[in-house]
Short mmCIF file of C-alpha atoms in Angstrom, two decimals:
data_model
loop_
_atom_site.label_atom_id
_atom_site.label_comp_id
_atom_site.label_asym_id
_atom_site.label_seq_id
_atom_site.Cartn_x
_atom_site.Cartn_y
_atom_site.Cartn_z
CA UNK A 1 9.63 8.29 -9.95
CA UNK A 2 10.45 11.33 -9.49
CA UNK A 3 11.35 13.65 -5.82
CA UNK A 4 8.41 16.57 -5.50
CA UNK A 5 9.30 18.98 -7.12
CA UNK A 6 6.13 20.63 -4.92
CA UNK A 7 4.98 19.31 -1.94
CA UNK A 8 0.77 18.49 -1.54
CA UNK A 9 -1.18 19.73 0.63
CA UNK A 10 -0.54 18.54 3.86
CA UNK A 11 -2.59 18.53 6.61
CA UNK A 12 -2.76 20.05 10.44
CA UNK A 13 -0.12 17.80 12.67
CA UNK A 14 1.15 15.74 9.79
CA UNK A 15 5.49 15.69 10.17
CA UNK A 16 7.21 17.67 7.50
CA UNK A 17 11.26 17.18 6.87
CA UNK A 18 13.48 19.59 6.10
CA UNK A 19 12.19 20.08 2.13
CA UNK A 20 8.78 20.89 3.49
CA UNK A 21 6.50 17.32 2.81
CA UNK A 22 5.15 15.53 4.72
CA UNK A 23 6.67 11.86 5.59
CA UNK A 24 3.89 10.36 3.69
CA UNK A 25 3.59 12.71 0.97
CA UNK A 26 7.13 11.06 0.24
CA UNK A 27 6.00 7.95 -0.30
CA UNK A 28 4.76 6.91 -3.43
CA UNK A 29 2.47 3.61 -3.47
CA UNK A 30 1.03 1.71 -6.61
CA UNK A 31 -0.29 -1.94 -7.45
CA UNK A 32 -0.93 -3.37 -10.35
CA UNK A 33 -2.76 -7.01 -11.89
CA UNK A 34 0.00 -9.25 -12.89
CA UNK A 35 -2.88 -11.84 -13.83
CA UNK A 36 -6.40 -11.46 -13.03
CA UNK A 37 -9.81 -11.63 -13.65
CA UNK A 38 -12.14 -8.31 -13.51
CA UNK A 39 -16.21 -8.15 -13.01
CA UNK A 40 -17.66 -4.55 -11.98
CA UNK A 41 -14.16 -4.05 -9.91
CA UNK A 42 -14.03 -7.53 -8.54
CA UNK A 43 -11.11 -9.37 -8.94
CA UNK A 44 -9.35 -12.95 -8.89
CA UNK A 45 -6.24 -13.56 -9.62
CA UNK A 46 -2.72 -12.42 -8.79
CA UNK A 47 -2.45 -8.17 -7.47
CA UNK A 48 0.89 -6.64 -6.40
CA UNK A 49 0.94 -3.99 -4.20
CA UNK A 50 4.36 -1.30 -4.60
CA UNK A 51 6.36 1.66 -2.70
CA UNK A 52 9.07 4.20 -4.35
CA UNK A 53 10.52 5.78 -1.65
CA UNK A 54 10.95 9.85 -2.29
CA UNK A 55 12.94 10.90 0.70
CA UNK A 56 15.92 11.64 1.06
CA UNK A 57 17.15 8.66 3.67
CA UNK A 58 16.24 5.16 3.63
CA UNK A 59 12.73 3.70 5.06
CA UNK A 60 12.21 0.18 6.81
CA UNK A 61 9.61 -1.70 5.58
CA UNK A 62 7.55 -2.82 8.01
CA UNK A 63 4.80 -4.86 7.10
CA UNK A 64 1.19 -4.51 4.28
CA UNK A 65 -2.33 -5.72 4.64
CA UNK A 66 -4.66 -5.70 2.11
CA UNK A 67 -8.68 -5.17 2.87
CA UNK A 68 -11.61 -5.95 0.62
CA UNK A 69 -12.63 -2.53 -0.16
CA UNK A 70 -16.87 -3.73 0.11
CA UNK A 71 -16.23 -5.75 3.12
CA UNK A 72 -13.63 -4.16 4.89
CA UNK A 73 -12.14 -7.89 6.17
CA UNK A 74 -8.55 -8.40 6.09
CA UNK A 75 -7.58 -10.37 2.83
CA UNK A 76 -3.89 -10.40 2.84
CA UNK A 77 -1.25 -9.28 5.60
CA UNK A 78 2.30 -9.82 5.96
CA UNK A 79 4.51 -8.83 8.53
CA UNK A 80 8.98 -8.42 8.62
CA UNK A 81 8.80 -10.04 11.98
CA UNK A 82 7.14 -12.86 10.54
CA UNK A 83 8.43 -13.26 7.14
CA UNK A 84 12.14 -10.56 7.45
CA UNK A 85 12.99 -10.85 3.48
CA UNK A 86 10.31 -9.27 2.23
CA UNK A 87 10.75 -6.83 3.86
CA UNK A 88 13.47 -4.70 2.95
CA UNK A 89 15.31 -1.49 4.21
CA UNK A 90 14.36 0.67 0.85
CA UNK A 91 16.89 3.06 0.00
CA UNK A 92 15.39 6.70 -1.20
CA UNK A 93 14.29 6.97 -4.97
CA UNK A 94 13.82 2.74 -4.33
CA UNK A 95 10.97 0.57 -4.92
CA UNK A 96 9.51 -2.44 -3.82
CA UNK A 97 6.25 -4.64 -4.99
CA UNK A 98 4.83 -8.28 -3.52
CA UNK A 99 2.36 -9.94 -4.98
CA UNK A 100 -1.07 -11.91 -3.73
CA UNK A 101 -2.60 -14.64 -5.67
CA UNK A 102 -6.52 -13.98 -4.43
CA UNK A 103 -8.82 -17.24 -5.97
CA UNK A 104 -11.89 -15.41 -4.42
CA UNK A 105 -13.07 -12.37 -5.60
CA UNK A 106 -12.03 -9.30 -3.76
CA UNK A 107 -14.04 -5.85 -4.31
CA UNK A 108 -11.06 -2.55 -4.65
CA UNK A 109 -8.51 -3.55 -2.55
CA UNK A 110 -7.77 -1.21 -0.19
CA UNK A 111 -3.51 -1.69 0.51
CA UNK A 112 -1.60 -0.52 3.39
CA UNK A 113 1.93 -0.28 3.90
CA UNK A 114 3.68 0.25 7.56
CA UNK A 115 6.79 2.15 6.77
CA UNK A 116 9.66 2.92 10.20
CA UNK A 117 11.59 6.39 9.23
CA UNK A 118 14.03 8.53 11.37
CA UNK A 119 12.97 5.79 13.96
CA UNK A 120 8.98 6.99 13.82
CA UNK A 121 6.94 4.57 12.45
CA UNK A 122 4.18 5.85 9.81
CA UNK A 123 1.23 4.39 7.70
CA UNK A 124 -0.04 5.26 4.03
CA UNK A 125 -2.98 3.34 2.22
CA UNK A 126 -4.50 4.09 -1.57
CA UNK A 127 -7.39 2.39 -3.15
CA UNK A 128 -6.55 1.19 -6.55
CA UNK A 129 -10.13 1.86 -9.13
CA UNK A 130 -10.46 -0.88 -11.45
CA UNK A 131 -13.03 0.81 -13.30
CA UNK A 132 -10.38 4.05 -14.51
CA UNK A 133 -6.73 2.26 -13.23
CA UNK A 134 -6.11 4.75 -10.73
CA UNK A 135 -4.49 4.82 -7.84
CA UNK A 136 -6.28 7.00 -4.65
CA UNK A 137 -6.86 7.78 -1.55
CA UNK A 138 -9.44 6.52 0.52
CA UNK A 139 -12.43 8.48 2.67
CA UNK A 140 -13.63 8.83 5.30
CA UNK A 141 -15.98 6.15 4.53
CA UNK A 142 -14.03 3.72 3.71
CA UNK A 143 -11.06 4.01 6.44
CA UNK A 144 -14.11 3.30 8.44
CA UNK A 145 -15.27 0.08 6.48
CA UNK A 146 -11.48 -1.36 7.99
CA UNK A 147 -11.72 -4.38 10.48
CA UNK A 148 -9.99 -6.62 11.44
CA UNK A 149 -10.44 -9.95 10.46
CA UNK A 150 -9.44 -14.05 12.08
CA UNK A 151 -10.11 -15.44 8.77
CA UNK A 152 -7.35 -17.03 6.85
CA UNK A 153 -5.69 -14.41 4.77
CA UNK A 154 -3.52 -14.74 1.36
CA UNK A 155 -0.02 -14.97 1.87
CA UNK A 156 2.85 -12.96 -0.44
CA UNK A 157 5.72 -13.59 -2.00
CA UNK A 158 8.00 -11.20 -3.66
CA UNK A 159 7.42 -10.19 -7.18
CA UNK A 160 9.54 -11.51 -10.00
CA UNK A 161 11.89 -9.40 -12.43
CA UNK A 162 12.37 -10.20 -15.63
#
């Protein structure tokens, strides 16, 4: 994954770094299926959630949350404070992935990575459309659907690379 040749259009008020791109536009998110069953957008099995730092300095990963895209229910959550080994400092051009095993159905997961860059905290989020295989931004309705949930959530583990 390369640095942007040209920055995406930024929203008014977003912090823009020296090369003219907003910070969140330079952190790339993607997700994938490790081993899962998919029926009409509902997924059960192991999914991978990845983040790539395309900024010119390291970022400190702080947390990852995954919500059900239909109900807005929190289905997986981990933080640096409770799982420090899962949230490293991510150097420019490098990526990090975490996996979660969903034993029951989750519909088009929405995932949020939080990170710190130059002392400021940022949140970037996407959803993965299992029909098209494309990661895409959330619309206002999807963002509004997200709600806190205090029931049992799935835990994450480091992705094992061969």
